[in-house]
């Protein structure tokens, strides 16, 4: 009797449900498989079921787009017994994978670094179809191709039984031969241990396979040991370095002991309490016949004993402290004697409070040469800023005058006044002006609004710059000089202040309460 079902895979009622695929097998493959014992896949009790994972179908550019698993097509609202009864083994064992860690030794020839290398691999055994795959973790600069070591496939046993490897062949701390490679298993994951406990074959505990010469010498990162003494020496030699005690620096910053010493001439010795450094300066006097050399000894820590050792050994090991400096006693500085003659008032007070020692005052003060200037400053011609013009008098290459940055930032405010000429000329008597005072730099700007048919051009009347008030000792104009109702003289022009805007009134009310 002819069947009405189409002869397609999945529509023939007499086909085997356990058959996972219906691909054609080539004749060459069939010849190779004739002698292999094709045993049916054995079902094992799994320790726990895999959760249903429905891949996201958010868009066609997602790599999991339109992907499916067996769990997506499982019947719903059906008892678990019915599901397991009609499920093939390849559905029950779907996504149940055993994972083992193993290694094998590979000989290395013509290498002075190593004789062999331990290559660690990971074996994945798929219970779905009893196939396995092997991967090798990649190591940096290993020199061998790593990654996929063996593609997923069924592997025959090496004992000649012509049967495939099954889960019972994997044992921790035992060898397994795969395509001629003898692999020693040393670890497995937790799920694999639960699986073997379920079938009554517990795995041995894990162990460390050890490291080879390549991993020891190449993969181990070298942590260099820092020479702190040499680093501190080089930093201070270049003028930097850190203070040994941060508390000492904060408490004694800008506190300097001043001593008057004598060697062949008079010197001034400065001891900086912030970092225990010493400097010696010459006292240059007028007509002394000596070339003025400002520094006898640059600022540094002074060792008690001078010797030529390795760099960093004599620095900050045993240096002079304030208690070592005593009145009348010579101070040996690099094999040169300096006699202490006295100190300044601050040093005397410091010794009284710190060491209860009365250090006498005295010594030759530094000569302060009077700077006589024969520069005659001419009067300003009114062109440009006066401070800018003074730069050409004091320096051959003038420097732009520095502005008060904080005043310029904090006072972005303008005061506006309405003014008229204080004159009897009929053509100027009705002219109206707007005077703007800028608080950020104390400059003034005088502007004349447009008056139609007046015959006088409108626009800027006086440039924006600082002007002097002749009624206030030629001082620059300030806000207190601009009072409504008063007369002011700006650059020779007499203005009568008539009014100001609302903001200016509020500003004056708050500033001059």
Coordinates of C-alpha atoms in Angstrom, one line a residue:
X1 CA 0.0 0.0 0.0
X2 CA 1.4 3.3 -1.1
X3 CA 2.0 5.9 1.7
X4 CA 0.4 9.3 1.4
X5 CA 3.3 10.9 3.3
X6 CA 6.0 12.6 1.2
X7 CA 9.3 10.9 1.2
X8 CA 11.1 13.6 3.0
X9 CA 13.2 13.5 6.2
X10 CA 10.9 13.9 9.1
X11 CA 7.7 13.0 7.3
X12 CA 8.2 9.2 7.0
X13 CA 6.5 7.5 10.0
X14 CA 8.8 4.5 9.9
X15 CA 12.0 6.4 10.3
X16 CA 14.2 6.1 13.5
X17 CA 13.6 9.0 15.9
X18 CA 17.2 8.7 17.3
X19 CA 18.7 9.5 13.9
X20 CA 20.0 13.0 14.3
X21 CA 20.7 13.8 10.6
X22 CA 20.0 12.5 7.1
X23 CA 23.2 13.6 5.3
X24 CA 24.6 11.5 2.6
X25 CA 27.9 9.8 3.3
X26 CA 30.5 9.5 0.6
X27 CA 31.7 6.2 -0.6
X28 CA 35.2 6.8 0.7
X29 CA 33.9 7.5 4.2
X30 CA 31.7 4.4 4.0
X31 CA 34.7 2.3 3.2
X32 CA 36.5 3.7 6.2
X33 CA 33.5 3.1 8.5
X34 CA 32.8 -0.5 7.4
X35 CA 35.1 -2.0 10.1
X36 CA 34.1 0.5 12.9
X37 CA 31.6 -0.8 15.3
X38 CA 28.7 1.7 15.2
X39 CA 27.3 1.2 18.7
X40 CA 24.2 3.2 19.6
X41 CA 24.7 6.3 21.7
X42 CA 24.4 5.5 25.4
X43 CA 22.2 7.7 27.5
X44 CA 23.5 8.9 30.8
X45 CA 21.7 10.5 33.8
X46 CA 22.5 14.2 33.7
X47 CA 23.1 16.0 37.1
X48 CA 20.9 18.9 36.2
X49 CA 18.9 20.2 33.2
X50 CA 20.1 23.1 31.1
X51 CA 17.9 26.2 31.4
X52 CA 15.9 27.2 28.4
X53 CA 17.9 29.8 26.5
X54 CA 16.0 31.6 23.8
X55 CA 18.4 33.8 21.8
X56 CA 17.4 37.4 21.4
X57 CA 15.8 38.2 18.0
X58 CA 16.3 42.0 18.3
X59 CA 17.6 42.5 14.8
X60 CA 19.1 41.0 11.7
X61 CA 22.5 42.3 12.5
X62 CA 22.6 40.4 15.8
X63 CA 24.9 37.3 15.4
X64 CA 22.2 35.1 17.1
X65 CA 19.5 36.4 14.8
X66 CA 17.1 33.6 13.8
X67 CA 19.2 31.0 15.6
X68 CA 17.3 28.1 17.2
X69 CA 18.0 25.4 19.8
X70 CA 16.1 22.2 20.7
X71 CA 14.8 23.8 23.8
X72 CA 12.8 26.3 21.8
X73 CA 10.7 23.5 20.2
X74 CA 10.0 21.5 23.4
X75 CA 6.3 21.0 23.9
X76 CA 4.7 23.2 26.6
X77 CA 2.2 22.3 29.3
X78 CA 3.2 18.6 29.1
X79 CA 4.4 16.5 32.1
X80 CA 8.1 16.0 32.3
X81 CA 7.7 12.2 32.1
X82 CA 6.0 12.5 28.7
X83 CA 8.8 14.8 27.5
X84 CA 11.5 12.4 28.4
X85 CA 9.6 9.5 27.0
X86 CA 9.4 10.9 23.5
X87 CA 12.7 12.7 23.4
X88 CA 15.6 11.2 21.5
X89 CA 19.0 10.9 23.2
X90 CA 20.5 13.7 21.2
X91 CA 17.7 16.1 22.5
X92 CA 18.1 15.0 26.2
X93 CA 21.9 15.4 26.0
X94 CA 21.8 18.7 24.1
X95 CA 24.3 21.2 25.5
X96 CA 25.6 18.8 28.1
X97 CA 29.4 19.0 27.8
X98 CA 32.1 17.5 30.0
X99 CA 35.3 19.6 30.3
X100 CA 38.7 18.3 31.2
X101 CA 42.1 20.0 31.5
X102 CA 45.1 18.1 30.4
X103 CA 48.7 18.5 29.2
X104 CA 51.3 16.7 27.2
X105 CA 55.1 17.2 26.9
X106 CA 56.6 18.2 23.6
X107 CA 60.3 17.9 22.9
X108 CA 62.2 21.1 22.0
X109 CA 65.5 20.7 20.1
X110 CA 68.2 23.2 19.5
X111 CA 67.2 25.6 22.3
X112 CA 69.4 26.7 25.2
X113 CA 66.3 27.8 27.1
X114 CA 64.4 24.6 27.3
X115 CA 64.5 20.8 26.5
X116 CA 60.7 20.3 26.5
X117 CA 57.6 22.3 26.8
X118 CA 54.4 21.5 28.7
X119 CA 51.4 22.3 26.5
X120 CA 48.2 22.6 28.4
X121 CA 45.0 21.9 26.6
X122 CA 41.2 21.8 27.3
X123 CA 39.1 18.8 26.2
X124 CA 35.3 19.2 25.6
X125 CA 33.3 16.0 25.4
X126 CA 29.8 16.4 24.0
X127 CA 27.3 13.9 25.4
X128 CA 24.9 14.7 22.5
X129 CA 26.8 12.6 19.9
X130 CA 29.9 11.4 21.9
X131 CA 32.2 13.7 19.9
X132 CA 35.0 15.8 21.4
X133 CA 37.1 18.9 20.6
X134 CA 40.4 20.2 22.0
X135 CA 41.5 23.7 22.4
X136 CA 44.8 25.2 23.6
X137 CA 44.9 28.5 25.4
X138 CA 47.1 31.1 23.6
X139 CA 50.3 32.2 25.2
X140 CA 52.2 35.4 24.3
X141 CA 55.3 34.8 22.3
X142 CA 55.0 31.0 22.5
X143 CA 56.3 30.4 19.0
X144 CA 53.7 27.7 18.3
X145 CA 50.3 27.9 16.7
X146 CA 47.6 27.7 19.4
X147 CA 43.9 27.9 19.6
X148 CA 41.8 25.1 18.0
X149 CA 43.9 22.0 18.6
X150 CA 41.3 19.4 17.3
X151 CA 38.0 20.1 15.6
X152 CA 34.9 18.5 17.0
X153 CA 34.6 14.8 15.9
X154 CA 34.4 11.3 17.1
X155 CA 37.8 9.8 18.1
X156 CA 38.6 6.1 18.0
X157 CA 40.3 4.4 21.0
X158 CA 44.0 3.6 20.7
X159 CA 43.6 0.0 21.9
X160 CA 42.5 -1.3 18.5
X161 CA 38.9 -2.1 19.6
X162 CA 37.6 0.0 16.7
X163 CA 35.1 1.8 19.1
X164 CA 34.9 5.4 19.9
X165 CA 36.0 7.1 23.1
X166 CA 33.2 7.2 25.7
X167 CA 33.0 9.2 29.0
X168 CA 34.3 6.2 31.1
X169 CA 37.7 6.6 29.4
X170 CA 38.4 9.9 31.0
X171 CA 40.0 9.7 34.4
X172 CA 41.9 12.4 36.4
X173 CA 45.6 11.7 36.9
X174 CA 45.6 9.1 34.1
X175 CA 46.6 9.2 30.5
X176 CA 44.4 9.1 27.4
X177 CA 45.7 8.7 23.9
X178 CA 44.1 10.8 21.2
X179 CA 45.5 10.5 17.7
X180 CA 49.0 9.5 18.9
X181 CA 49.2 12.3 21.6
X182 CA 49.4 10.9 25.2
X183 CA 47.5 13.4 27.3
X184 CA 47.6 13.4 31.2
X185 CA 44.3 14.8 32.7
X186 CA 44.8 16.9 35.8
X187 CA 41.5 18.8 36.4
X188 CA 37.8 19.1 35.4
X189 CA 34.9 21.5 36.2
X190 CA 32.2 21.1 38.8
X191 CA 29.5 19.9 36.4
X192 CA 31.8 17.1 35.2
X193 CA 32.4 15.9 38.7
X194 CA 28.6 15.9 39.4
X195 CA 28.1 13.9 36.2
X196 CA 30.6 11.2 37.2
X197 CA 29.2 11.0 40.7
X198 CA 25.8 10.3 39.1
X199 CA 27.1 7.3 37.2
X200 CA 29.0 6.0 40.2
X201 CA 32.5 6.8 39.0
X202 CA 34.0 9.6 41.0
X203 CA 37.0 11.5 39.7
X204 CA 40.3 11.9 41.5
X205 CA 41.3 15.2 43.0
X206 CA 43.0 17.8 40.8
X207 CA 46.7 18.5 40.9
X208 CA 49.1 21.1 39.6
X209 CA 50.8 20.0 36.3
X210 CA 53.8 22.3 37.1
X211 CA 55.6 24.8 34.9
X212 CA 58.3 24.4 32.2
X213 CA 61.3 26.6 31.6
X214 CA 59.5 28.7 29.0
X215 CA 56.7 29.7 31.4
X216 CA 59.1 30.3 34.3
X217 CA 61.6 32.5 32.5
X218 CA 59.4 34.1 29.8
X219 CA 55.9 34.4 31.2
X220 CA 56.9 35.4 34.7
X221 CA 56.9 39.2 34.9
X222 CA 60.1 40.7 36.2
X223 CA 59.5 43.2 39.0
X224 CA 62.6 45.5 39.2
X225 CA 63.8 46.5 42.6
X226 CA 64.0 50.2 42.9
X227 CA 67.2 51.8 44.3
X228 CA 65.6 54.4 46.5
X229 CA 68.9 55.8 47.7
X230 CA 70.2 56.4 44.1
X231 CA 66.8 57.8 43.1
X232 CA 66.8 60.3 46.0
X233 CA 70.3 61.3 45.2
X234 CA 69.6 62.0 41.5
X235 CA 66.4 63.9 42.3
X236 CA 68.1 66.2 44.7
X237 CA 71.1 66.7 42.4
X238 CA 68.7 68.0 39.7
X239 CA 67.1 70.4 42.3
X240 CA 64.0 68.3 43.1
X241 CA 63.2 65.5 45.4
X242 CA 60.7 64.9 48.2
X243 CA 61.0 66.1 51.7
X244 CA 61.6 63.3 54.2
X245 CA 59.0 64.5 56.6
X246 CA 55.9 66.3 55.2
X247 CA 55.0 67.5 58.7
X248 CA 58.4 69.1 59.0
X249 CA 57.9 70.9 55.8
X250 CA 54.4 72.2 56.7
X251 CA 55.5 73.4 60.1
X252 CA 58.8 75.0 59.1
X253 CA 58.2 76.3 55.6
X254 CA 59.9 79.7 55.0
X255 CA 61.6 79.5 58.4
X256 CA 65.3 80.1 58.0
X257 CA 68.1 80.4 60.6
X258 CA 70.7 83.1 59.8
X259 CA 74.3 82.9 61.1
X260 CA 77.2 85.2 60.5
X261 CA 80.4 83.2 59.9
X262 CA 84.0 84.0 59.0
X263 CA 86.5 82.0 57.1
X264 CA 88.8 84.3 55.1
X265 CA 86.1 86.9 54.8
X266 CA 82.7 87.3 56.3
X267 CA 79.9 85.1 55.0
X268 CA 76.2 84.6 55.8
X269 CA 75.0 81.0 56.5
X270 CA 71.3 80.1 56.0
X271 CA 69.9 77.0 57.5
X272 CA 66.4 76.1 56.1
X273 CA 64.4 74.3 58.7
X274 CA 61.9 72.9 56.1
X275 CA 64.3 70.4 54.6
X276 CA 67.6 70.8 56.7
X277 CA 69.6 72.3 53.9
X278 CA 72.4 74.9 54.1
X279 CA 73.6 77.6 51.8
X280 CA 76.5 80.1 52.3
X281 CA 76.5 83.6 50.7
X282 CA 79.3 86.1 50.5
X283 CA 78.9 89.6 51.9
X284 CA 79.7 91.9 49.1
X285 CA 80.6 95.4 50.1
X286 CA 81.4 98.5 48.1
X287 CA 85.1 99.0 47.0
X288 CA 86.2 95.7 48.5
X289 CA 88.3 94.8 45.5
X290 CA 86.7 91.5 45.2
X291 CA 84.7 90.2 42.3
X292 CA 81.1 90.0 43.6
X293 CA 80.3 86.3 43.7
X294 CA 76.9 85.8 45.3
X295 CA 77.0 82.1 46.4
X296 CA 79.8 80.4 48.2
X297 CA 78.0 77.1 48.7
X298 CA 74.7 76.3 46.9
X299 CA 71.8 75.0 48.9
X300 CA 72.2 71.4 49.9
X301 CA 72.3 69.0 52.8
X302 CA 75.7 69.2 54.5
X303 CA 77.3 65.9 55.6
X304 CA 79.3 65.8 58.8
X305 CA 82.2 64.0 57.1
X306 CA 83.3 64.6 53.6
X307 CA 84.4 61.6 51.6
X308 CA 84.3 60.4 47.9
X309 CA 82.1 57.4 48.0
X310 CA 79.6 55.9 45.6
X311 CA 76.8 58.3 44.5
X312 CA 74.0 58.4 47.0
X313 CA 76.0 57.0 50.0
X314 CA 77.1 60.2 51.6
X315 CA 73.9 62.1 50.9
X316 CA 71.5 62.5 53.8
X317 CA 73.1 59.8 55.8
X318 CA 74.7 61.9 58.6
X319 CA 74.2 65.6 58.0
X320 CA 74.5 68.7 60.2
X321 CA 71.5 69.7 62.3
X322 CA 70.8 73.0 64.1
X323 CA 72.1 71.6 67.4
X324 CA 75.5 71.1 65.8
X325 CA 75.9 74.8 65.1
X326 CA 77.3 76.5 68.3
X327 CA 78.6 80.0 69.0
X328 CA 82.4 80.3 68.9
X329 CA 82.9 76.8 67.6
X330 CA 84.3 76.2 64.1
X331 CA 82.0 74.5 61.6
X332 CA 83.8 72.1 59.2
X333 CA 82.3 72.4 55.7
X334 CA 84.0 70.3 53.1
X335 CA 87.4 70.5 55.0
X336 CA 87.0 74.3 55.4
X337 CA 86.6 75.9 58.8
X338 CA 83.9 78.6 59.3
X339 CA 83.8 80.4 62.7
X340 CA 80.3 81.2 64.1
X341 CA 80.2 84.9 65.1
X342 CA 76.5 85.5 65.7
X343 CA 73.0 85.2 64.5
X344 CA 69.8 87.3 63.8
X345 CA 66.9 87.8 66.3
X346 CA 64.8 85.0 64.9
X347 CA 67.6 82.5 65.2
X348 CA 68.3 83.6 68.8
X349 CA 64.6 83.1 69.7
X350 CA 64.6 79.7 68.0
X351 CA 67.6 78.5 70.0
X352 CA 66.1 79.7 73.3
X353 CA 62.7 78.0 72.7
X354 CA 64.1 74.8 71.2
X355 CA 67.4 74.1 73.0
X356 CA 67.4 76.6 75.8
X357 CA 70.6 78.2 74.5
X358 CA 71.4 81.9 74.5
X359 CA 72.8 82.5 71.1
X360 CA 74.4 86.0 70.9
X361 CA 73.5 88.5 68.2
X362 CA 76.0 90.1 66.0
X363 CA 77.9 90.0 62.7
X364 CA 78.3 92.1 59.6
X365 CA 75.1 92.8 57.8
X366 CA 74.9 92.3 54.1
X367 CA 75.7 95.4 52.2
X368 CA 72.6 96.9 50.5
X369 CA 73.7 99.0 47.6
X370 CA 71.5 101.9 46.9
X371 CA 70.2 101.9 43.5
X372 CA 70.5 105.4 42.2
X373 CA 68.4 106.1 39.2
X374 CA 69.1 109.0 36.8
X375 CA 66.0 108.2 34.7
X376 CA 63.8 111.2 34.2
X377 CA 60.2 110.2 33.4
X378 CA 58.7 112.5 30.9
X379 CA 55.0 113.5 31.2
X380 CA 52.5 111.4 29.4
X381 CA 51.5 112.8 26.0
X382 CA 48.0 111.3 26.2
X383 CA 48.5 108.7 23.4
X384 CA 47.9 105.2 24.5
X385 CA 48.0 103.8 28.1
X386 CA 50.5 105.4 30.5
X387 CA 51.5 102.1 32.1
X388 CA 52.2 100.7 28.6
X389 CA 54.4 103.7 27.7
X390 CA 56.4 103.4 30.9
X391 CA 57.6 100.0 29.7
X392 CA 59.8 101.7 27.1
X393 CA 61.5 103.8 29.8
X394 CA 62.6 101.1 32.3
X395 CA 63.5 98.3 29.8
X396 CA 65.1 98.2 26.3
X397 CA 62.6 95.5 25.4
X398 CA 59.4 96.4 27.2
X399 CA 57.2 93.9 28.9
X400 CA 53.4 94.3 28.7
X401 CA 52.0 95.5 32.1
X402 CA 50.5 92.9 34.3
X403 CA 46.7 93.2 34.9
X404 CA 44.9 92.2 38.0
X405 CA 43.3 89.0 36.8
X406 CA 41.1 88.4 39.8
X407 CA 39.7 92.0 39.6
X408 CA 39.1 91.5 35.9
X409 CA 37.2 88.2 36.5
X410 CA 35.2 89.3 39.6
X411 CA 34.1 92.7 38.3
X412 CA 32.5 92.2 34.9
X413 CA 30.2 95.2 35.6
X414 CA 29.7 98.5 33.8
X415 CA 28.4 101.7 35.3
X416 CA 26.6 104.0 32.8
X417 CA 26.0 107.8 33.3
X418 CA 24.2 110.4 31.3
X419 CA 26.2 113.7 30.9
X420 CA 26.3 117.0 29.0
X421 CA 29.0 119.5 28.3
X422 CA 29.4 122.2 31.0
X423 CA 30.0 125.0 28.6
X424 CA 28.4 128.3 27.3
X425 CA 29.0 127.6 23.7
X426 CA 25.6 127.4 22.0
X427 CA 26.7 124.6 19.5
X428 CA 27.9 122.4 22.4
X429 CA 25.4 123.2 25.1
X430 CA 22.8 120.7 24.1
X431 CA 25.1 117.8 23.3
X432 CA 24.4 114.6 25.3
X433 CA 26.9 111.9 26.1
X434 CA 26.9 108.4 27.7
X435 CA 29.9 107.7 30.0
X436 CA 30.6 104.1 30.7
X437 CA 32.9 103.1 33.6
X438 CA 34.3 99.6 33.5
X439 CA 35.0 98.1 37.0
X440 CA 37.3 95.3 35.8
X441 CA 40.1 97.7 34.7
X442 CA 38.9 101.2 35.9
X443 CA 38.7 102.4 32.3
X444 CA 36.3 105.0 30.8
X445 CA 34.5 105.2 27.5
X446 CA 32.6 108.3 26.3
X447 CA 30.0 107.8 23.6
X448 CA 27.7 110.3 21.9
X449 CA 24.3 109.1 20.7
X450 CA 22.8 110.0 17.4
X451 CA 20.9 113.2 17.1
X452 CA 19.2 113.8 13.8
X453 CA 19.9 117.0 11.8
X454 CA 22.4 118.1 14.5
X455 CA 25.3 118.4 12.1
X456 CA 27.6 116.6 14.6
X457 CA 28.9 113.1 13.9
X458 CA 27.8 110.5 16.4
X459 CA 29.7 107.5 17.9
X460 CA 32.8 107.2 20.1
X461 CA 33.9 110.5 21.6
X462 CA 36.8 109.3 23.9
X463 CA 38.6 106.0 23.5
X464 CA 38.3 103.3 26.2
X465 CA 41.3 103.7 28.6
X466 CA 42.2 104.9 32.0
X467 CA 41.9 108.6 32.5
X468 CA 43.3 110.7 35.4
X469 CA 41.1 112.9 37.6
X470 CA 42.7 116.4 37.8
X471 CA 40.5 117.2 40.7
X472 CA 41.9 114.3 42.8
X473 CA 45.8 114.7 42.5
X474 CA 45.9 113.2 39.0
X475 CA 44.7 109.8 40.4
X476 CA 42.9 107.5 38.0
X477 CA 39.1 107.7 38.0
X478 CA 37.4 105.6 40.6
X479 CA 33.6 104.9 41.1
X480 CA 33.5 107.4 44.0
X481 CA 34.6 110.2 41.6
X482 CA 31.5 109.7 39.4
X483 CA 28.6 111.1 41.4
X484 CA 25.3 112.3 39.7
X485 CA 25.1 116.1 39.9
X486 CA 28.9 116.7 40.1
X487 CA 31.2 118.0 37.4
X488 CA 34.1 115.9 36.1
X489 CA 36.9 116.7 33.8
X490 CA 37.9 113.9 31.5
X491 CA 40.9 114.5 29.2
X492 CA 40.3 118.3 29.4
X493 CA 36.5 118.1 28.7
X494 CA 34.1 119.2 31.3
X495 CA 31.0 117.0 31.8
X496 CA 28.0 117.5 34.0
X497 CA 26.6 114.2 35.2
X498 CA 22.9 114.3 34.9
X499 CA 21.6 110.8 35.6
X500 CA 22.5 107.0 35.6
X501 CA 20.7 103.8 34.9
X502 CA 18.8 101.6 37.4
X503 CA 21.7 99.1 37.8
X504 CA 24.2 101.8 38.6
X505 CA 21.8 103.2 41.3
X506 CA 21.5 99.8 42.9
X507 CA 25.2 99.2 42.7
X508 CA 26.0 102.5 44.4
X509 CA 23.4 101.8 47.1
X510 CA 24.9 98.4 48.0
X511 CA 28.6 99.5 47.7
X512 CA 28.4 102.8 49.6
X513 CA 26.0 102.0 52.5

